[in-house]
mmCIF file of C-alpha atoms in Angstrom:
data_model
loop_
_atom_site.group_PDB
_atom_site.id
_atom_site.type_symbol
_atom_site.label_atom_id
_atom_site.label_comp_id
_atom_site.label_asym_id
_atom_site.label_seq_id
_atom_site.Cartn_x
_atom_site.Cartn_y
_atom_site.Cartn_z
ATOM 1 C CA MET A 1 -0.018 -0.015 0.016
ATOM 2 C CA GLN A 2 1.398 3.358 -0.998
ATOM 3 C CA ALA A 3 1.520 6.369 1.294
ATOM 4 C CA PRO A 4 -1.590 8.587 1.058
ATOM 5 C CA THR A 5 -1.694 12.141 -0.261
ATOM 6 C CA PRO A 6 -0.038 14.615 -0.094
ATOM 7 C CA ARG A 7 2.590 14.005 -2.689
ATOM 8 C CA TRP A 8 6.169 15.207 -2.410
ATOM 9 C CA SER A 9 7.447 17.289 -5.289
ATOM 10 C CA GLY A 10 10.790 15.455 -5.390
ATOM 11 C CA PRO A 11 13.053 12.912 -3.755
ATOM 12 C CA GLY A 12 14.828 15.372 -1.494
ATOM 13 C CA TYR A 13 13.816 16.992 1.794
ATOM 14 C CA THR A 14 13.892 20.755 1.010
ATOM 15 C CA ARG A 15 10.236 21.100 0.041
ATOM 16 C CA ILE A 16 7.625 20.028 2.567
ATOM 17 C CA PRO A 17 3.982 19.930 1.380
ATOM 18 C CA TYR A 18 1.785 21.835 3.785
ATOM 19 C CA ALA A 19 -0.915 19.176 3.441
ATOM 20 C CA ILE A 20 1.337 16.855 5.458
ATOM 21 C CA TYR A 21 0.180 18.833 8.535
ATOM 22 C CA THR A 22 -3.501 18.906 7.683
ATOM 23 C CA ASP A 23 -4.432 15.697 5.915
ATOM 24 C CA THR A 24 -6.419 13.377 8.255
ATOM 25 C CA ALA A 25 -5.537 10.280 6.145
ATOM 26 C CA VAL A 26 -1.900 11.045 6.779
ATOM 27 C CA SER A 27 -2.478 11.302 10.523
ATOM 28 C CA ARG A 28 -4.206 7.869 10.619
ATOM 29 C CA GLN A 29 -1.367 6.266 8.726
ATOM 30 C CA GLU A 30 1.248 7.870 10.977
ATOM 31 C CA GLN A 31 -0.287 6.065 13.955
ATOM 32 C CA GLU A 32 0.097 2.695 12.248
ATOM 33 C CA ARG A 33 3.431 3.130 10.453
ATOM 34 C CA ILE A 34 5.320 5.327 12.872
ATOM 35 C CA PHE A 35 3.945 5.149 16.433
ATOM 36 C CA ARG A 36 2.773 1.537 16.269
ATOM 37 C CA GLY A 37 5.485 0.734 13.712
ATOM 38 C CA PRO A 38 9.176 -0.215 14.177
ATOM 39 C CA THR A 39 10.110 2.755 16.390
ATOM 40 C CA TRP A 40 11.076 3.159 20.029
ATOM 41 C CA ASN A 41 8.721 5.571 21.835
ATOM 42 C CA TYR A 42 9.606 7.153 25.151
ATOM 43 C CA LEU A 43 7.297 6.007 27.992
ATOM 44 C CA CYS A 44 8.677 7.296 31.292
ATOM 45 C CA LEU A 45 11.742 7.307 33.529
ATOM 46 C CA ASP A 46 12.960 4.247 35.365
ATOM 47 C CA ALA A 47 13.221 6.546 38.414
ATOM 48 C CA GLU A 48 9.434 6.996 38.259
ATOM 49 C CA LEU A 49 8.960 3.274 38.918
ATOM 50 C CA PRO A 50 11.086 2.795 42.021
ATOM 51 C CA GLU A 51 9.347 -0.268 43.476
ATOM 52 C CA PRO A 52 7.283 -3.223 42.300
ATOM 53 C CA GLY A 53 3.697 -2.190 41.605
ATOM 54 C CA CYS A 54 4.603 1.413 40.730
ATOM 55 C CA TYR A 55 3.006 2.383 37.430
ATOM 56 C CA ARG A 56 2.443 5.285 35.116
ATOM 57 C CA THR A 57 -0.064 5.836 32.317
ATOM 58 C CA THR A 58 1.179 7.388 29.097
ATOM 59 C CA HIS A 59 0.651 7.281 25.322
ATOM 60 C CA VAL A 60 2.396 5.919 22.242
ATOM 61 C CA GLY A 61 0.967 8.164 19.578
ATOM 62 C CA ASP A 62 -2.718 8.236 20.335
ATOM 63 C CA THR A 63 -2.686 4.800 21.977
ATOM 64 C CA PRO A 64 -2.994 4.828 25.828
ATOM 65 C CA VAL A 65 -0.423 2.674 27.573
ATOM 66 C CA VAL A 66 0.270 1.429 31.111
ATOM 67 C CA VAL A 67 3.927 1.068 32.223
ATOM 68 C CA VAL A 68 4.523 -0.884 35.430
ATOM 69 C CA LYS A 69 7.309 -2.567 37.418
ATOM 70 C CA ASP A 70 6.630 -6.157 38.541
ATOM 71 C CA ASP A 71 8.043 -8.169 41.413
ATOM 72 C CA ASP A 72 10.797 -9.532 39.179
ATOM 73 C CA GLY A 73 12.221 -5.968 38.861
ATOM 74 C CA GLU A 74 11.375 -5.857 35.135
ATOM 75 C CA ILE A 75 9.305 -3.115 33.525
ATOM 76 C CA TYR A 76 6.261 -4.097 31.423
ATOM 77 C CA ALA A 77 4.049 -2.014 29.156
ATOM 78 C CA PHE A 78 0.707 -2.831 27.638
ATOM 79 C CA GLU A 79 -2.220 -1.098 26.023
ATOM 80 C CA ASN A 80 -4.452 0.717 28.509
ATOM 81 C CA ARG A 81 -7.566 -0.928 27.035
ATOM 82 C CA CYS A 82 -9.734 -3.570 28.653
ATOM 83 C CA ALA A 83 -10.156 -6.663 26.459
ATOM 84 C CA HIS A 84 -13.850 -6.741 27.222
ATOM 85 C CA ARG A 85 -15.434 -3.449 26.025
ATOM 86 C CA GLY A 86 -12.394 -1.253 25.468
ATOM 87 C CA ALA A 87 -12.512 0.942 28.591
ATOM 88 C CA LEU A 88 -9.347 2.290 30.190
ATOM 89 C CA ILE A 89 -7.827 -0.184 32.654
ATOM 90 C CA ALA A 90 -5.887 2.374 34.707
ATOM 91 C CA LEU A 91 -7.437 5.774 35.255
ATOM 92 C CA GLU A 92 -4.787 7.620 37.268
ATOM 93 C CA LYS A 93 -1.601 9.181 35.933
ATOM 94 C CA SER A 94 0.498 7.172 38.371
ATOM 95 C CA GLY A 95 0.189 4.972 41.437
ATOM 96 C CA ARG A 96 1.029 1.652 42.953
ATOM 97 C CA ALA A 97 -1.110 -1.434 42.528
ATOM 98 C CA PRO A 98 -0.860 -5.188 43.115
ATOM 99 C CA SER A 99 -2.930 -5.685 39.948
ATOM 100 C CA PHE A 100 -5.374 -3.814 37.771
ATOM 101 C CA GLN A 101 -9.152 -4.035 37.494
ATOM 102 C CA CYS A 102 -11.338 -2.347 34.901
ATOM 103 C CA VAL A 103 -13.942 -0.171 36.622
ATOM 104 C CA TYR A 104 -16.579 -0.934 33.965
ATOM 105 C CA HIS A 105 -17.116 -4.707 34.402
ATOM 106 C CA ALA A 106 -14.291 -5.607 36.785
ATOM 107 C CA TRP A 107 -12.156 -7.657 34.456
ATOM 108 C CA SER A 108 -8.761 -8.046 36.079
ATOM 109 C CA TYR A 109 -5.161 -7.965 34.791
ATOM 110 C CA ASN A 110 -1.758 -8.636 36.350
ATOM 111 C CA ARG A 111 1.202 -6.310 36.100
ATOM 112 C CA GLN A 112 2.325 -7.884 32.840
ATOM 113 C CA GLY A 113 -0.944 -7.177 31.132
ATOM 114 C CA ASP A 114 -2.400 -10.720 31.267
ATOM 115 C CA LEU A 115 -6.103 -11.084 31.684
ATOM 116 C CA THR A 116 -6.475 -12.979 35.015
ATOM 117 C CA GLY A 117 -10.065 -12.617 36.079
ATOM 118 C CA VAL A 118 -13.571 -12.137 34.533
ATOM 119 C CA ALA A 119 -16.310 -11.097 36.963
ATOM 120 C CA PHE A 120 -19.001 -13.796 37.185
ATOM 121 C CA GLU A 121 -17.209 -15.819 34.527
ATOM 122 C CA ASN A 122 -19.269 -18.882 35.551
ATOM 123 C CA GLY A 123 -22.531 -16.933 35.849
ATOM 124 C CA VAL A 124 -24.807 -16.594 38.885
ATOM 125 C CA LYS A 125 -26.806 -19.485 40.264
ATOM 126 C CA GLY A 126 -26.227 -21.553 37.171
ATOM 127 C CA GLN A 127 -27.308 -18.838 34.746
ATOM 128 C CA GLY A 128 -25.352 -16.582 32.426
ATOM 129 C CA GLY A 129 -21.574 -16.403 32.413
ATOM 130 C CA MET A 130 -19.040 -16.831 29.653
ATOM 131 C CA PRO A 131 -19.117 -19.797 27.294
ATOM 132 C CA LYS A 132 -17.018 -22.832 28.239
ATOM 133 C CA THR A 133 -14.847 -22.165 25.208
ATOM 134 C CA PHE A 134 -13.736 -18.745 26.476
ATOM 135 C CA CYS A 135 -9.983 -18.754 27.228
ATOM 136 C CA LYS A 136 -8.497 -15.834 29.162
ATOM 137 C CA GLN A 137 -5.061 -16.474 27.699
ATOM 138 C CA GLU A 138 -6.374 -15.618 24.250
ATOM 139 C CA HIS A 139 -7.626 -12.184 25.304
ATOM 140 C CA GLY A 140 -5.902 -9.141 26.638
ATOM 141 C CA PRO A 141 -4.483 -5.772 25.670
ATOM 142 C CA ARG A 142 -1.620 -5.518 23.211
ATOM 143 C CA LYS A 143 1.822 -5.688 24.855
ATOM 144 C CA LEU A 144 4.827 -3.571 24.047
ATOM 145 C CA ARG A 145 8.461 -4.502 23.919
ATOM 146 C CA VAL A 146 10.345 -2.505 26.532
ATOM 147 C CA ALA A 147 13.923 -1.202 26.559
ATOM 148 C CA VAL A 148 15.651 0.911 29.181
ATOM 149 C CA TYR A 149 18.620 3.113 28.295
ATOM 150 C CA CYS A 150 20.275 5.400 30.823
ATOM 151 C CA GLY A 151 17.112 5.312 32.901
ATOM 152 C CA LEU A 152 14.878 6.210 29.920
ATOM 153 C CA VAL A 153 12.088 3.664 29.385
ATOM 154 C CA PHE A 154 11.130 3.110 25.744
ATOM 155 C CA GLY A 155 8.389 0.913 24.291
ATOM 156 C CA SER A 156 7.517 -0.464 20.850
ATOM 157 C CA PHE A 157 4.565 -2.334 19.446
ATOM 158 C CA SER A 158 6.777 -3.821 16.737
ATOM 159 C CA ASP A 159 8.798 -7.013 16.760
ATOM 160 C CA ASP A 160 10.988 -5.608 13.972
ATOM 161 C CA VAL A 161 12.415 -2.619 15.812
ATOM 162 C CA PRO A 162 16.189 -2.971 16.349
ATOM 163 C CA PRO A 163 17.808 -3.046 19.789
ATOM 164 C CA ILE A 164 17.612 0.376 21.485
ATOM 165 C CA ASP A 165 21.347 1.149 21.281
ATOM 166 C CA GLU A 166 21.386 0.254 17.587
ATOM 167 C CA TYR A 167 18.236 2.375 17.045
ATOM 168 C CA LEU A 168 19.896 5.380 18.677
ATOM 169 C CA GLY A 169 23.387 5.005 17.250
ATOM 170 C CA GLU A 170 26.765 5.673 18.873
ATOM 171 C CA GLU A 171 26.753 9.472 18.730
ATOM 172 C CA ILE A 172 23.241 9.863 20.170
ATOM 173 C CA CYS A 173 23.975 7.300 22.836
ATOM 174 C CA ALA A 174 27.107 9.187 23.867
ATOM 175 C CA ARG A 175 25.148 12.456 24.109
ATOM 176 C CA ILE A 176 22.389 10.852 26.198
ATOM 177 C CA GLU A 177 25.020 9.325 28.495
ATOM 178 C CA ARG A 178 26.619 12.767 28.856
ATOM 179 C CA VAL A 179 23.513 14.053 30.631
ATOM 180 C CA LEU A 180 22.073 10.902 32.202
ATOM 181 C CA HIS A 181 25.358 9.538 33.536
ATOM 182 C CA LYS A 182 24.046 9.035 37.016
ATOM 183 C CA PRO A 183 20.696 8.508 38.786
ATOM 184 C CA VAL A 184 18.125 11.271 38.469
ATOM 185 C CA LYS A 185 15.127 12.437 40.420
ATOM 186 C CA VAL A 186 11.971 14.249 39.248
ATOM 187 C CA ILE A 187 11.729 17.874 40.534
ATOM 188 C CA GLY A 188 8.783 19.156 38.507
ATOM 189 C CA ARG A 189 6.212 18.474 35.765
ATOM 190 C CA PHE A 190 4.090 20.442 33.279
ATOM 191 C CA THR A 191 1.690 19.424 30.541
ATOM 192 C CA GLN A 192 1.389 21.930 27.670
ATOM 193 C CA ALA A 193 -1.369 21.973 25.095
ATOM 194 C CA LEU A 194 0.009 22.817 21.576
ATOM 195 C CA PRO A 195 -2.403 24.197 18.909
ATOM 196 C CA ASN A 196 -0.644 22.444 16.076
ATOM 197 C CA ASN A 197 0.237 19.123 14.451
ATOM 198 C CA TRP A 198 2.885 17.152 16.258
ATOM 199 C CA LYS A 199 5.365 17.355 13.358
ATOM 200 C CA LEU A 200 5.521 21.138 13.616
ATOM 201 C CA TYR A 201 6.835 20.883 17.170
ATOM 202 C CA MET A 202 9.428 18.228 16.273
ATOM 203 C CA GLU A 203 10.641 20.411 13.452
ATOM 204 C CA ASN A 204 10.941 23.310 15.869
ATOM 205 C CA VAL A 205 13.022 21.225 18.291
ATOM 206 C CA LYS A 206 15.408 20.254 15.513
ATOM 207 C CA ASP A 207 15.564 23.801 14.059
ATOM 208 C CA SER A 208 18.814 25.365 15.347
ATOM 209 C CA TYR A 209 18.326 28.228 12.855
ATOM 210 C CA HIS A 210 15.324 29.716 14.702
ATOM 211 C CA ALA A 211 16.583 29.577 18.287
ATOM 212 C CA SER A 212 18.377 32.889 18.530
ATOM 213 C CA LEU A 213 15.925 34.617 16.142
ATOM 214 C CA LEU A 214 12.564 33.758 17.777
ATOM 215 C CA HIS A 215 13.736 33.786 21.381
ATOM 216 C CA LEU A 216 14.688 37.330 22.498
ATOM 217 C CA PHE A 217 15.865 35.918 25.850
ATOM 218 C CA PHE A 218 18.584 33.807 24.216
ATOM 219 C CA THR A 219 20.325 36.688 22.462
ATOM 220 C CA THR A 220 19.596 39.408 25.024
ATOM 221 C CA PHE A 221 21.315 37.498 27.826
ATOM 222 C CA GLU A 222 23.961 35.875 25.560
ATOM 223 C CA LEU A 223 22.752 32.279 26.179
ATOM 224 C CA ASN A 224 22.631 31.247 22.497
ATOM 225 C CA ARG A 225 23.887 32.950 19.337
ATOM 226 C CA LEU A 226 24.656 31.363 16.082
ATOM 227 C CA SER A 227 28.106 32.931 16.306
ATOM 228 C CA GLN A 228 28.919 30.925 19.412
ATOM 229 C CA LYS A 229 30.834 27.661 19.245
ATOM 230 C CA GLY A 230 28.641 24.658 18.766
ATOM 231 C CA GLY A 231 27.261 22.335 16.098
ATOM 232 C CA VAL A 232 24.554 19.938 14.965
ATOM 233 C CA ILE A 233 24.742 16.146 15.018
ATOM 234 C CA VAL A 234 22.373 14.179 12.776
ATOM 235 C CA ASP A 235 22.398 10.386 12.953
ATOM 236 C CA GLU A 236 22.467 8.152 9.880
ATOM 237 C CA SER A 237 18.710 7.644 9.842
ATOM 238 C CA GLY A 238 18.117 11.379 10.024
ATOM 239 C CA GLY A 239 15.599 10.930 12.775
ATOM 240 C CA HIS A 240 17.711 11.686 15.831
ATOM 241 C CA HIS A 241 19.711 14.867 16.393
ATOM 242 C CA VAL A 242 21.716 16.932 18.827
ATOM 243 C CA SER A 243 22.191 20.741 18.723
ATOM 244 C CA PHE A 244 24.712 22.165 21.147
ATOM 245 C CA SER A 245 26.458 25.463 21.901
ATOM 246 C CA MET A 246 28.728 27.140 24.446
ATOM 247 C CA ILE A 247 28.310 30.548 26.039
ATOM 248 C CA ASP A 248 31.083 32.762 24.742
ATOM 249 C CA GLY A 249 31.308 36.472 25.439
ATOM 250 C CA ALA A 250 33.452 36.943 22.405
ATOM 251 C CA ALA A 251 30.489 35.802 20.244
ATOM 252 C CA ALA A 252 28.494 38.915 21.081
ATOM 253 C CA ASP A 253 29.222 40.524 17.672
ATOM 254 C CA THR A 254 27.067 42.945 15.700
ATOM 255 C CA SER A 255 25.781 40.429 13.180
ATOM 256 C CA TYR A 256 22.224 40.363 14.649
ATOM 257 C CA ARG A 257 21.923 44.123 14.934
ATOM 258 C CA GLU A 258 23.251 44.720 11.430
ATOM 259 C CA GLN A 259 20.362 42.685 10.021
ATOM 260 C CA GLY A 260 17.773 44.560 12.093
ATOM 261 C CA LEU A 261 16.605 41.428 13.879
ATOM 262 C CA ARG A 262 14.012 41.700 16.631
ATOM 263 C CA SER A 263 16.022 39.273 18.784
ATOM 264 C CA ASP A 264 18.828 41.809 19.216
ATOM 265 C CA THR A 265 17.811 44.312 21.824
ATOM 266 C CA ASP A 266 19.243 45.993 24.916
ATOM 267 C CA ARG A 267 15.903 47.154 26.218
ATOM 268 C CA TYR A 268 15.406 44.327 28.704
ATOM 269 C CA ARG A 269 17.018 43.550 32.065
ATOM 270 C CA LEU A 270 16.347 40.992 34.724
ATOM 271 C CA LYS A 271 15.237 42.255 38.124
ATOM 272 C CA ASP A 272 16.662 38.988 39.523
ATOM 273 C CA PRO A 273 19.748 37.936 37.574
ATOM 274 C CA GLY A 274 19.897 34.938 39.895
ATOM 275 C CA VAL A 275 17.788 32.960 37.386
ATOM 276 C CA LEU A 276 20.983 32.733 35.235
ATOM 277 C CA GLU A 277 23.312 31.869 38.096
ATOM 278 C CA GLY A 278 24.238 28.219 38.225
ATOM 279 C CA PHE A 279 27.196 25.971 38.625
ATOM 280 C CA GLN A 280 29.535 24.122 36.308
ATOM 281 C CA GLU A 281 28.801 20.412 36.070
ATOM 282 C CA PHE A 282 29.927 19.409 32.556
ATOM 283 C CA ASP A 283 33.622 19.560 31.672
ATOM 284 C CA ASP A 284 33.136 19.982 27.913
ATOM 285 C CA GLY A 285 31.998 23.579 28.134
ATOM 286 C CA VAL A 286 28.631 22.886 26.516
ATOM 287 C CA THR A 287 26.017 25.115 28.131
ATOM 288 C CA LEU A 288 23.085 24.120 25.886
ATOM 289 C CA GLN A 289 22.264 20.751 24.399
ATOM 290 C CA ILE A 290 18.940 19.769 22.788
ATOM 291 C CA LEU A 291 18.690 16.105 21.745
ATOM 292 C CA SER A 292 15.758 14.447 19.997
ATOM 293 C CA VAL A 293 14.871 10.844 19.328
ATOM 294 C CA PHE A 294 12.428 10.008 16.517
ATOM 295 C CA PRO A 295 9.476 10.170 16.678
ATOM 296 C CA GLY A 296 8.694 12.319 19.730
ATOM 297 C CA PHE A 297 11.272 12.464 22.563
ATOM 298 C CA VAL A 298 13.516 15.371 23.656
ATOM 299 C CA LEU A 299 16.284 15.531 26.244
ATOM 300 C CA GLN A 300 17.405 19.015 27.193
ATOM 301 C CA GLN A 301 20.272 20.607 29.113
ATOM 302 C CA ILE A 302 20.064 24.380 29.205
ATOM 303 C CA GLN A 303 22.774 25.402 31.647
ATOM 304 C CA ASN A 304 21.706 23.441 34.790
ATOM 305 C CA CYS A 305 18.100 22.995 33.693
ATOM 306 C CA LEU A 306 17.615 19.324 32.787
ATOM 307 C CA ALA A 307 14.377 17.916 31.432
ATOM 308 C CA VAL A 308 12.823 15.293 29.207
ATOM 309 C CA ARG A 309 9.915 16.167 26.935
ATOM 310 C CA GLN A 310 7.430 13.704 25.530
ATOM 311 C CA LEU A 311 5.317 14.767 22.560
ATOM 312 C CA VAL A 312 1.834 13.171 22.389
ATOM 313 C CA THR A 313 -0.505 13.356 19.425
ATOM 314 C CA THR A 314 -4.053 14.358 20.440
ATOM 315 C CA GLY A 315 -5.476 15.224 17.022
ATOM 316 C CA GLN A 316 -4.593 16.186 13.499
ATOM 317 C CA ASP A 317 -4.084 19.844 14.451
ATOM 318 C CA LYS A 318 -3.248 19.589 18.137
ATOM 319 C CA SER A 319 -0.821 17.836 20.452
ATOM 320 C CA GLU A 320 0.476 17.783 24.010
ATOM 321 C CA LEU A 321 3.967 18.255 25.368
ATOM 322 C CA HIS A 322 4.754 16.556 28.688
ATOM 323 C CA TRP A 323 7.695 18.202 30.490
ATOM 324 C CA THR A 324 9.514 16.287 33.262
ATOM 325 C CA TYR A 325 12.224 18.323 35.047
ATOM 326 C CA LEU A 326 15.146 16.509 36.514
ATOM 327 C CA GLY A 327 17.882 16.788 39.074
ATOM 328 C CA TYR A 328 20.488 14.245 40.044
ATOM 329 C CA ALA A 329 19.756 12.047 43.058
ATOM 330 C CA ASP A 330 22.936 13.340 44.739
ATOM 331 C CA ASP A 331 22.249 17.029 44.206
ATOM 332 C CA THR A 332 23.006 19.297 47.144
ATOM 333 C CA PRO A 333 20.220 21.625 48.362
ATOM 334 C CA ALA A 334 21.954 24.574 46.674
ATOM 335 C CA GLN A 335 22.166 22.699 43.343
ATOM 336 C CA GLN A 336 18.498 21.749 43.449
ATOM 337 C CA LYS A 337 17.591 25.360 44.228
ATOM 338 C CA ALA A 338 19.546 26.498 41.201
ATOM 339 C CA ARG A 339 17.803 24.000 38.966
ATOM 340 C CA LEU A 340 14.390 24.982 40.289
ATOM 341 C CA LYS A 341 15.134 28.639 39.615
ATOM 342 C CA GLN A 342 16.269 27.889 36.098
ATOM 343 C CA LEU A 343 13.028 26.081 35.412
ATOM 344 C CA ASN A 344 11.695 29.563 34.760
ATOM 345 C CA LEU A 345 13.703 29.470 31.482
ATOM 346 C CA VAL A 346 11.677 26.665 29.918
ATOM 347 C CA GLY A 347 8.235 25.147 29.982
ATOM 348 C CA PRO A 348 4.807 26.498 28.875
ATOM 349 C CA ALA A 349 5.596 30.003 30.212
ATOM 350 C CA GLY A 350 9.393 29.828 30.164
ATOM 351 C CA PHE A 351 11.431 32.919 29.306
ATOM 352 C CA ILE A 352 13.000 30.942 26.458
ATOM 353 C CA SER A 353 10.458 28.337 25.341
ATOM 354 C CA MET A 354 7.172 30.327 25.670
ATOM 355 C CA GLU A 355 7.425 31.301 21.982
ATOM 356 C CA ASP A 356 7.777 27.670 20.874
ATOM 357 C CA GLY A 357 4.338 26.951 22.270
ATOM 358 C CA ALA A 358 2.812 29.608 20.105
ATOM 359 C CA VAL A 359 4.760 29.612 16.830
ATOM 360 C CA GLY A 360 3.558 26.115 15.823
ATOM 361 C CA GLY A 361 0.010 27.435 16.057
ATOM 362 C CA PHE A 362 0.994 30.413 13.889
ATOM 363 C CA VAL A 363 2.082 27.913 11.228
ATOM 364 C CA GLN A 364 -1.016 25.721 11.601
ATOM 365 C CA ARG A 365 -3.209 28.789 11.161
ATOM 366 C CA GLY A 366 -1.076 30.272 8.411
ATOM 367 C CA ILE A 367 -1.176 27.199 6.146
ATOM 368 C CA ALA A 368 -4.992 26.957 6.098
ATOM 369 C CA GLY A 369 -6.015 26.847 2.475
ATOM 370 C CA ALA A 370 -2.432 26.193 1.281
ATOM 371 C CA ASP A 371 -2.490 22.364 0.880
ATOM 372 C CA ASP A 372 -1.100 22.609 -2.617
ATOM 373 C CA HIS A 373 1.901 24.727 -1.519
ATOM 374 C CA GLU A 374 5.175 23.801 0.190
ATOM 375 C CA ALA A 375 7.518 24.988 2.913
ATOM 376 C CA VAL A 376 11.139 25.767 1.984
ATOM 377 C CA VAL A 377 13.733 23.932 4.137
ATOM 378 C CA GLU A 378 16.921 24.895 2.317
ATOM 379 C CA MET A 379 19.025 26.733 4.925
ATOM 380 C CA GLY A 380 22.459 25.119 4.820
ATOM 381 C CA GLY A 381 21.759 23.430 1.474
ATOM 382 C CA ASP A 382 19.988 20.163 0.860
ATOM 383 C CA SER A 383 22.135 17.719 2.791
ATOM 384 C CA VAL A 384 21.169 15.556 5.793
ATOM 385 C CA ALA A 385 24.405 15.491 7.728
ATOM 386 C CA SER A 386 26.106 16.748 10.886
ATOM 387 C CA SER A 387 27.269 20.365 10.748
ATOM 388 C CA ALA A 388 29.839 22.486 12.504
ATOM 389 C CA GLY A 389 27.536 25.523 12.202
ATOM 390 C CA ARG A 390 24.011 26.002 13.376
ATOM 391 C CA ALA A 391 22.637 28.363 10.642
ATOM 392 C CA THR A 392 21.257 25.307 8.976
ATOM 393 C CA GLU A 393 18.092 23.176 8.730
ATOM 394 C CA THR A 394 19.981 19.898 8.258
ATOM 395 C CA SER A 395 18.319 18.207 11.237
ATOM 396 C CA VAL A 396 14.872 19.312 10.081
ATOM 397 C CA ARG A 397 15.611 17.641 6.754
ATOM 398 C CA GLY A 398 16.791 14.643 8.749
ATOM 399 C CA PHE A 399 13.413 14.405 10.432
ATOM 400 C CA TRP A 400 11.695 14.249 7.014
ATOM 401 C CA LYS A 401 14.194 11.681 5.796
ATOM 402 C CA ALA A 402 13.254 9.384 8.703
ATOM 403 C CA TYR A 403 9.566 10.228 8.403
ATOM 404 C CA ARG A 404 9.443 9.302 4.750
ATOM 405 C CA THR A 405 11.386 6.056 5.317
ATOM 406 C CA TYR A 406 8.610 4.860 7.681
ATOM 407 C CA MET A 407 5.679 6.270 5.784
ATOM 408 C CA GLU A 408 6.749 5.111 2.332
ATOM 409 C CA SER A 409 8.076 1.665 3.272
ATOM 410 C CA PRO A 410 5.923 -1.302 2.130
ATOM 411 C CA ALA A 411 3.175 -2.001 4.633
#
């Protein structure tokens, strides 16, 4: 079966049909070929399941999922859908349970997702009940393969997905290990509603070109400029990327002002400069690293602000971003205070990332009625490769390379 409309104008990745963000047939096929296809999808942190029975509910694409640790210490994941009538099995975002029971008709499941009990299976007083041929082992929610890497729990519905380290590749693994090199703890959470298709946010995450143009805070307080040292890493599949930079006072040149860019201004000051005060904890000098894993996971380090972001599809023109803020388990009180203060930089109302929550909606609204037109993604040329500079859209093109690989492969 061939991929549905829209059609791409060529084999490359520099022209993106706007209909890709609006076509409902495309959205349906994404769920099957990408989210329920041979990809690893972020589920939660291992640190969020500290003991047997601890569970979290999450999503893989639009499919609700339960993630739980069992007595054997292993983590299991299964579809959050009762095998009887399709109701949610677990209703809370998190908790601890010896087993699960659907509230609708009280069908029961163990922590590995096996159907273990059917209320009144044998009827009442010799009447009713399930037929003798009913076999509980033949019914139950779909189960996911689970892989844990550096405390990140991933799941896949596919038997064909490669091992997690192979899926990520050496460079991405090394950059994950750089941040998650020791046990972490959760210090905050936000859920952000996005008024746009999920792909617009993933493009934004991978777009190093926009960061110091859209975000006034970055350039005003010298956190991120394209003239700073840094680079972009794109893995072989194109789907995973890292953008990184280093604060450098010498990079505060006049290049932004000469072009009359709105992001270059000296009108703003912080009443509390302490929000930018932190501590050195990485020896490589990198002060900002944004890493993404296809299809919808982000790991961030902005100074001392560490977080994972999970993108969830909630409709053809809307999505949700789940932020989980992290500290290390051995943080001192002063280090945790610095991280909490720097949380003001990111999140739904963050000094830096507030614009990212709006600009995807600007695109979604702007492309209405433009299904037969295309976006231009040609900054830095037409290649999909790592780059020593960040005035490029190479990792955005990488996203579309991976996307088309999954969407256009034989079903």
